[in-house]
Amino acid sequence: MQNKINNLLIDSVEEVQIGVKDLKIGMFVSRLDRPWLETNFRFQGFELKNQADIDAVQKQCDFVFIDTTKQVKVPQYVARSTSYTPDFLEKVQPPAKRTSFKHEIGKAEVIYQKASGLVKNFMEEVKFGRPINALAAKKAVAYCVDSVLNAPDALMLMTQLKNRDEYTAQHSMNVCIFSIALGRQVNLPVEELNHVGLCGMMHDMGKMRVPLEILNKPGRLSPEELAVMQSHAVMGWKILLTTSGMYSGAVDVAFTHHERLDGEGYPRQLKAEQITPYTRMVAIADMYDAVSSDRIYKKGRSHLDAIKILTESSSNGHLDPGLAMKFIECLGIYPAGSLVELNSGEIAMVIEVNPKAKLKPKILMLRDTQKMPCQEFVVDLALSSATFDGQPLKISTVLRADECGIDLLKYYQSGLLQKGWKQAKP
């Protein structure tokens, strides 16, 4: 059975046999001189990232097969994320230093829309059996990294402007952004932000091989349908494994993002020590976006409900508790794009989190005290001296868009967020 799987996976790769003494960092090992199950390698196909990887292969094999389409000398594309200039982003040059939300939002719009379109195109290519352009994916991720580093709330706000009819593509895009944001929160270097962002973007490609009637079924899946749905992890692994130039970590995450630390995940019921940090990070981003998004057959949960689910899932052994807490810290109680009601009864949208006063973000006023549309203007709750009934103006609760009849996508498409705002007087 193992040989049959290996044969299926090597049809579309260019392999050369090489003695283990000639291995070099950057080579991609696609086959061994013996069955994978007779070794202690966890993955069937991996990049030699350092001398320790080479030593491990040399101890167990006499020769291996190298996939030359995935071989790299030095992964220079992550040395500086700004070195990428994809065609669709030629005119969007990242600033030299961190910028404000107001200055970043226009660039973030271009990055999100174009990169989302690229992900949608990747999925169409997969659906029809055509290859993914790994280089274009890496370039798009690099620009997402730049945007998150420059002004994270701008691109994070884009994740809230969801269209349920384009859920699958938007979900992969959002998981990419959330994974980068989590990586930033735990101080990963730019190289690793590019890696984890690509893992997030590619994690669900296998769903393109799942029939739509199962993917979008409103009711409970039958055991047979559930097995087909869960097969997307294996499908994604196979797709990325044979994608020229794809980062090996993304191959692993596609295979393992539904594994759980307690061994109750799928498809291999891996335990905590077998699950990589990137997989743990993408699993958290995946769950958050999935439960907070509207689907064709259900409404998404609020941000506060979503982080409650993350907390429960980390406490019961499914998710990494330390990373889950870092993710919640990164989003904050009122993340960019949240609709909130103030103690005055007014309704606003959070546009920028104040890192020193997370309960007092910058907000864009949308409805007056009577819940009627008003002239939009920005209030910085950390600086404002405005009061209501003698009390400082503050956020009372988080709302869902459908609870107050506000279409965030329309506000965004109107260009309001890209225009210069009239700052409210304190």
PDB file of C-alpha atoms in Angstrom, residues 67-247:
ATOM      1  CA  ASP A  67      12.979  16.458  -6.331  1.00  0.00           C
ATOM      2  CA  THR A  68      14.888  19.026  -8.377  1.00  0.00           C
ATOM      3  CA  THR A  69      11.783  21.152  -8.933  1.00  0.00           C
ATOM      4  CA  LYS A  70      11.711  21.918  -5.208  1.00  0.00           C
ATOM      5  CA  GLN A  71      15.425  22.350  -4.655  1.00  0.00           C
ATOM      6  CA  VAL A  72      16.580  25.761  -3.466  1.00  0.00           C
ATOM      7  CA  LYS A  73      20.082  27.043  -2.744  1.00  0.00           C
ATOM      8  CA  VAL A  74      19.089  29.600  -0.113  1.00  0.00           C
ATOM      9  CA  PRO A  75      15.484  30.649   0.601  1.00  0.00           C
ATOM     10  CA  GLN A  76      16.271  34.295  -0.212  1.00  0.00           C
ATOM     11  CA  TYR A  77      12.660  35.193  -0.795  1.00  0.00           C
ATOM     12  CA  VAL A  78      12.229  35.542   2.961  1.00  0.00           C
ATOM     13  CA  ALA A  79      15.365  37.537   3.691  1.00  0.00           C
ATOM     14  CA  ARG A  80      13.374  40.736   3.233  1.00  0.00           C
ATOM     15  CA  SER A  81       9.682  40.481   2.547  1.00  0.00           C
ATOM     16  CA  THR A  82       9.828  43.735   0.581  1.00  0.00           C
ATOM     17  CA  SER A  83      12.015  42.086  -2.071  1.00  0.00           C
ATOM     18  CA  TYR A  84       8.888  40.735  -3.753  1.00  0.00           C
ATOM     19  CA  THR A  85       7.242  42.772  -6.460  1.00  0.00           C
ATOM     20  CA  PRO A  86       4.368  40.766  -7.929  1.00  0.00           C
ATOM     21  CA  ASP A  87       2.887  42.277 -11.077  1.00  0.00           C
ATOM     22  CA  PHE A  88      -0.398  43.161  -9.455  1.00  0.00           C
ATOM     23  CA  LEU A  89       1.361  44.991  -6.610  1.00  0.00           C
ATOM     24  CA  GLU A  90       4.045  46.856  -8.570  1.00  0.00           C
ATOM     25  CA  LYS A  91       2.684  50.232  -7.513  1.00  0.00           C
ATOM     26  CA  VAL A  92       2.217  49.316  -3.879  1.00  0.00           C
ATOM     27  CA  GLN A  93       5.590  49.958  -2.299  1.00  0.00           C
ATOM     28  CA  PRO A  94       5.842  49.238   1.427  1.00  0.00           C
ATOM     29  CA  PRO A  95       6.847  52.203   3.584  1.00  0.00           C
ATOM     30  CA  ALA A  96      10.226  52.272   5.256  1.00  0.00           C
ATOM     31  CA  LYS A  97       8.781  52.290   8.765  1.00  0.00           C
ATOM     32  CA  ARG A  98       5.568  51.539  10.649  1.00  0.00           C
ATOM     33  CA  THR A  99       2.694  53.738   9.502  1.00  0.00           C
ATOM     34  CA  SER A 100      -0.735  54.669  10.790  1.00  0.00           C
ATOM     35  CA  PHE A 101      -3.971  52.892   9.944  1.00  0.00           C
ATOM     36  CA  LYS A 102      -5.091  55.883   7.865  1.00  0.00           C
ATOM     37  CA  HIS A 103      -1.993  55.704   5.680  1.00  0.00           C
ATOM     38  CA  GLU A 104      -1.938  51.903   5.416  1.00  0.00           C
ATOM     39  CA  ILE A 105      -5.602  51.204   4.643  1.00  0.00           C
ATOM     40  CA  GLY A 106      -5.362  52.066   0.941  1.00  0.00           C
ATOM     41  CA  LYS A 107      -2.421  49.718   0.392  1.00  0.00           C
ATOM     42  CA  ALA A 108      -4.033  47.045   2.554  1.00  0.00           C
ATOM     43  CA  GLU A 109      -7.121  47.212   0.342  1.00  0.00           C
ATOM     44  CA  VAL A 110      -5.099  46.501  -2.790  1.00  0.00           C
ATOM     45  CA  ILE A 111      -3.118  43.731  -1.127  1.00  0.00           C
ATOM     46  CA  TYR A 112      -6.198  42.003   0.286  1.00  0.00           C
ATOM     47  CA  GLN A 113      -8.312  42.203  -2.856  1.00  0.00           C
ATOM     48  CA  LYS A 114      -5.568  41.145  -5.240  1.00  0.00           C
ATOM     49  CA  ALA A 115      -4.211  38.415  -2.996  1.00  0.00           C
ATOM     50  CA  SER A 116      -7.741  37.105  -2.386  1.00  0.00           C
ATOM     51  CA  GLY A 117      -8.274  36.987  -6.121  1.00  0.00           C
ATOM     52  CA  LEU A 118      -5.020  35.093  -6.470  1.00  0.00           C
ATOM     53  CA  VAL A 119      -6.127  32.521  -3.880  1.00  0.00           C
ATOM     54  CA  LYS A 120      -9.424  32.110  -5.703  1.00  0.00           C
ATOM     55  CA  ASN A 121      -7.479  31.540  -8.912  1.00  0.00           C
ATOM     56  CA  PHE A 122      -5.286  28.935  -7.189  1.00  0.00           C
ATOM     57  CA  MET A 123      -8.395  27.084  -6.090  1.00  0.00           C
ATOM     58  CA  GLU A 124      -9.825  27.127  -9.587  1.00  0.00           C
ATOM     59  CA  GLU A 125      -6.544  25.761 -10.926  1.00  0.00           C
ATOM     60  CA  VAL A 126      -6.607  22.954  -8.355  1.00  0.00           C
ATOM     61  CA  LYS A 127     -10.218  22.165  -9.174  1.00  0.00           C
ATOM     62  CA  PHE A 128      -9.280  21.570 -12.804  1.00  0.00           C
ATOM     63  CA  GLY A 129      -6.085  19.686 -12.041  1.00  0.00           C
ATOM     64  CA  ARG A 130      -3.678  22.478 -12.919  1.00  0.00           C
ATOM     65  CA  PRO A 131      -0.646  23.459 -10.790  1.00  0.00           C
ATOM     66  CA  ILE A 132      -0.468  26.266  -8.229  1.00  0.00           C
ATOM     67  CA  ASN A 133       1.986  29.091  -8.893  1.00  0.00           C
ATOM     68  CA  ALA A 134       4.015  28.804  -5.690  1.00  0.00           C
ATOM     69  CA  LEU A 135       6.171  31.844  -6.473  1.00  0.00           C
ATOM     70  CA  ALA A 136       3.120  34.086  -6.904  1.00  0.00           C
ATOM     71  CA  ALA A 137       1.742  32.782  -3.591  1.00  0.00           C
ATOM     72  CA  LYS A 138       5.004  33.578  -1.792  1.00  0.00           C
ATOM     73  CA  LYS A 139       5.060  37.072  -3.265  1.00  0.00           C
ATOM     74  CA  ALA A 140       1.489  37.769  -2.157  1.00  0.00           C
ATOM     75  CA  VAL A 141       2.213  36.495   1.351  1.00  0.00           C
ATOM     76  CA  ALA A 142       5.290  38.732   1.542  1.00  0.00           C
ATOM     77  CA  TYR A 143       3.139  41.811   0.933  1.00  0.00           C
ATOM     78  CA  CYS A 144       0.685  40.671   3.580  1.00  0.00           C
ATOM     79  CA  VAL A 145       3.612  40.396   6.004  1.00  0.00           C
ATOM     80  CA  ASP A 146       4.694  43.942   5.153  1.00  0.00           C
ATOM     81  CA  SER A 147       1.201  45.296   5.723  1.00  0.00           C
ATOM     82  CA  VAL A 148       0.787  43.517   9.080  1.00  0.00           C
ATOM     83  CA  LEU A 149       4.173  44.797  10.226  1.00  0.00           C
ATOM     84  CA  ASN A 150       3.462  48.363   9.087  1.00  0.00           C
ATOM     85  CA  ALA A 151      -0.055  48.785  10.504  1.00  0.00           C
ATOM     86  CA  PRO A 152      -1.653  45.453  11.496  1.00  0.00           C
ATOM     87  CA  ASP A 153      -5.167  46.776  12.031  1.00  0.00           C
ATOM     88  CA  ALA A 154      -5.551  47.833   8.388  1.00  0.00           C
ATOM     89  CA  LEU A 155      -5.228  44.342   6.941  1.00  0.00           C
ATOM     90  CA  MET A 156      -6.980  42.803   9.961  1.00  0.00           C
ATOM     91  CA  LEU A 157      -9.994  44.983   9.209  1.00  0.00           C
ATOM     92  CA  MET A 158     -10.120  43.464   5.718  1.00  0.00           C
ATOM     93  CA  THR A 159     -10.738  40.041   7.280  1.00  0.00           C
ATOM     94  CA  GLN A 160     -14.058  41.323   8.646  1.00  0.00           C
ATOM     95  CA  LEU A 161     -15.430  42.326   5.231  1.00  0.00           C
ATOM     96  CA  LYS A 162     -16.707  38.873   4.408  1.00  0.00           C
ATOM     97  CA  ASN A 163     -18.833  37.562   1.581  1.00  0.00           C
ATOM     98  CA  ARG A 164     -20.384  34.225   2.492  1.00  0.00           C
ATOM     99  CA  ASP A 165     -20.660  33.259  -1.201  1.00  0.00           C
ATOM    100  CA  GLU A 166     -16.865  33.394  -1.466  1.00  0.00           C
ATOM    101  CA  TYR A 167     -16.184  31.786   1.895  1.00  0.00           C
ATOM    102  CA  THR A 168     -13.622  29.180   0.878  1.00  0.00           C
ATOM    103  CA  ALA A 169     -11.207  31.584  -0.837  1.00  0.00           C
ATOM    104  CA  GLN A 170     -11.701  34.350   1.736  1.00  0.00           C
ATOM    105  CA  HIS A 171     -11.212  31.861   4.548  1.00  0.00           C
ATOM    106  CA  SER A 172      -7.781  30.840   3.243  1.00  0.00           C
ATOM    107  CA  MET A 173      -6.839  34.493   2.825  1.00  0.00           C
ATOM    108  CA  ASN A 174      -8.005  35.349   6.327  1.00  0.00           C
ATOM    109  CA  VAL A 175      -6.191  32.388   7.885  1.00  0.00           C
ATOM    110  CA  CYS A 176      -3.045  33.623   6.143  1.00  0.00           C
ATOM    111  CA  ILE A 177      -3.438  37.081   7.723  1.00  0.00           C
ATOM    112  CA  PHE A 178      -4.403  35.789  11.167  1.00  0.00           C
ATOM    113  CA  SER A 179      -1.435  33.405  11.145  1.00  0.00           C
ATOM    114  CA  ILE A 180       0.934  36.253  10.289  1.00  0.00           C
ATOM    115  CA  ALA A 181      -0.603  38.401  13.026  1.00  0.00           C
ATOM    116  CA  LEU A 182      -0.151  35.600  15.553  1.00  0.00           C
ATOM    117  CA  GLY A 183       3.425  35.146  14.391  1.00  0.00           C
ATOM    118  CA  ARG A 184       4.042  38.845  14.919  1.00  0.00           C
ATOM    119  CA  GLN A 185       2.560  38.585  18.408  1.00  0.00           C
ATOM    120  CA  VAL A 186       5.066  35.881  19.363  1.00  0.00           C
ATOM    121  CA  ASN A 187       7.935  37.838  17.757  1.00  0.00           C
ATOM    122  CA  LEU A 188       8.716  35.558  14.830  1.00  0.00           C
ATOM    123  CA  PRO A 189      11.309  36.973  12.407  1.00  0.00           C
ATOM    124  CA  VAL A 190      10.200  38.073   8.936  1.00  0.00           C
ATOM    125  CA  GLU A 191      11.401  34.805   7.392  1.00  0.00           C
ATOM    126  CA  GLU A 192       9.094  32.784   9.622  1.00  0.00           C
ATOM    127  CA  LEU A 193       6.181  35.193   9.154  1.00  0.00           C
ATOM    128  CA  ASN A 194       6.437  34.467   5.439  1.00  0.00           C
ATOM    129  CA  HIS A 195       6.505  30.748   6.172  1.00  0.00           C
ATOM    130  CA  VAL A 196       3.490  30.669   8.479  1.00  0.00           C
ATOM    131  CA  GLY A 197       1.547  33.033   6.207  1.00  0.00           C
ATOM    132  CA  LEU A 198       2.069  30.696   3.251  1.00  0.00           C
ATOM    133  CA  CYS A 199       1.007  27.760   5.428  1.00  0.00           C
ATOM    134  CA  GLY A 200      -2.223  29.594   6.234  1.00  0.00           C
ATOM    135  CA  MET A 201      -2.901  30.534   2.614  1.00  0.00           C
ATOM    136  CA  MET A 202      -2.378  26.969   1.363  1.00  0.00           C
ATOM    137  CA  HIS A 203      -3.935  24.989   4.226  1.00  0.00           C
ATOM    138  CA  ASP A 204      -7.334  24.265   2.650  1.00  0.00           C
ATOM    139  CA  MET A 205      -6.446  23.637  -1.005  1.00  0.00           C
ATOM    140  CA  GLY A 206      -7.628  20.048  -0.636  1.00  0.00           C
ATOM    141  CA  LYS A 207     -11.220  21.257  -0.241  1.00  0.00           C
ATOM    142  CA  MET A 208     -11.260  21.892  -3.975  1.00  0.00           C
ATOM    143  CA  ARG A 209     -11.439  18.119  -4.397  1.00  0.00           C
ATOM    144  CA  VAL A 210     -14.501  17.823  -2.118  1.00  0.00           C
ATOM    145  CA  PRO A 211     -17.881  17.858  -3.937  1.00  0.00           C
ATOM    146  CA  LEU A 212     -19.806  21.103  -3.397  1.00  0.00           C
ATOM    147  CA  GLU A 213     -22.904  19.258  -2.217  1.00  0.00           C
ATOM    148  CA  ILE A 214     -20.838  17.988   0.729  1.00  0.00           C
ATOM    149  CA  LEU A 215     -18.767  21.145   1.240  1.00  0.00           C
ATOM    150  CA  ASN A 216     -21.900  23.326   1.515  1.00  0.00           C
ATOM    151  CA  LYS A 217     -24.365  20.837   2.980  1.00  0.00           C
ATOM    152  CA  PRO A 218     -26.529  22.665   5.577  1.00  0.00           C
ATOM    153  CA  GLY A 219     -27.289  19.668   7.767  1.00  0.00           C
ATOM    154  CA  ARG A 220     -25.240  17.080   9.589  1.00  0.00           C
ATOM    155  CA  LEU A 221     -22.965  15.040   7.341  1.00  0.00           C
ATOM    156  CA  SER A 222     -23.463  11.291   7.130  1.00  0.00           C
ATOM    157  CA  PRO A 223     -20.497   9.118   8.171  1.00  0.00           C
ATOM    158  CA  GLU A 224     -19.675   8.584   4.493  1.00  0.00           C
ATOM    159  CA  GLU A 225     -19.912  12.311   3.719  1.00  0.00           C
ATOM    160  CA  LEU A 226     -17.821  13.166   6.778  1.00  0.00           C
ATOM    161  CA  ALA A 227     -15.081  10.834   5.561  1.00  0.00           C
ATOM    162  CA  VAL A 228     -15.081  12.605   2.192  1.00  0.00           C
ATOM    163  CA  MET A 229     -14.942  16.010   3.884  1.00  0.00           C
ATOM    164  CA  GLN A 230     -12.073  14.966   6.123  1.00  0.00           C
ATOM    165  CA  SER A 231     -10.167  13.638   3.132  1.00  0.00           C
ATOM    166  CA  HIS A 232      -9.382  17.252   2.162  1.00  0.00           C
ATOM    167  CA  ALA A 233      -6.356  17.118   4.473  1.00  0.00           C
ATOM    168  CA  VAL A 234      -4.835  14.211   2.542  1.00  0.00           C
ATOM    169  CA  MET A 235      -5.860  15.774  -0.767  1.00  0.00           C
ATOM    170  CA  GLY A 236      -4.225  19.066   0.167  1.00  0.00           C
ATOM    171  CA  TRP A 237      -1.042  17.259   1.173  1.00  0.00           C
ATOM    172  CA  LYS A 238      -0.876  15.470  -2.196  1.00  0.00           C
ATOM    173  CA  ILE A 239      -1.582  18.654  -4.140  1.00  0.00           C
ATOM    174  CA  LEU A 240       1.109  20.698  -2.392  1.00  0.00           C
ATOM    175  CA  LEU A 241       3.609  17.845  -2.288  1.00  0.00           C
ATOM    176  CA  THR A 242       3.660  17.845  -6.099  1.00  0.00           C
ATOM    177  CA  THR A 243       3.605  21.651  -6.445  1.00  0.00           C
ATOM    178  CA  SER A 244       6.903  22.921  -7.808  1.00  0.00           C
ATOM    179  CA  GLY A 245       8.628  25.357  -5.450  1.00  0.00           C
ATOM    180  CA  MET A 246       6.148  24.914  -2.591  1.00  0.00           C
ATOM    181  CA  TYR A 247       7.525  25.409   0.927  1.00  0.00           C
TER     182      TYR A 247
END
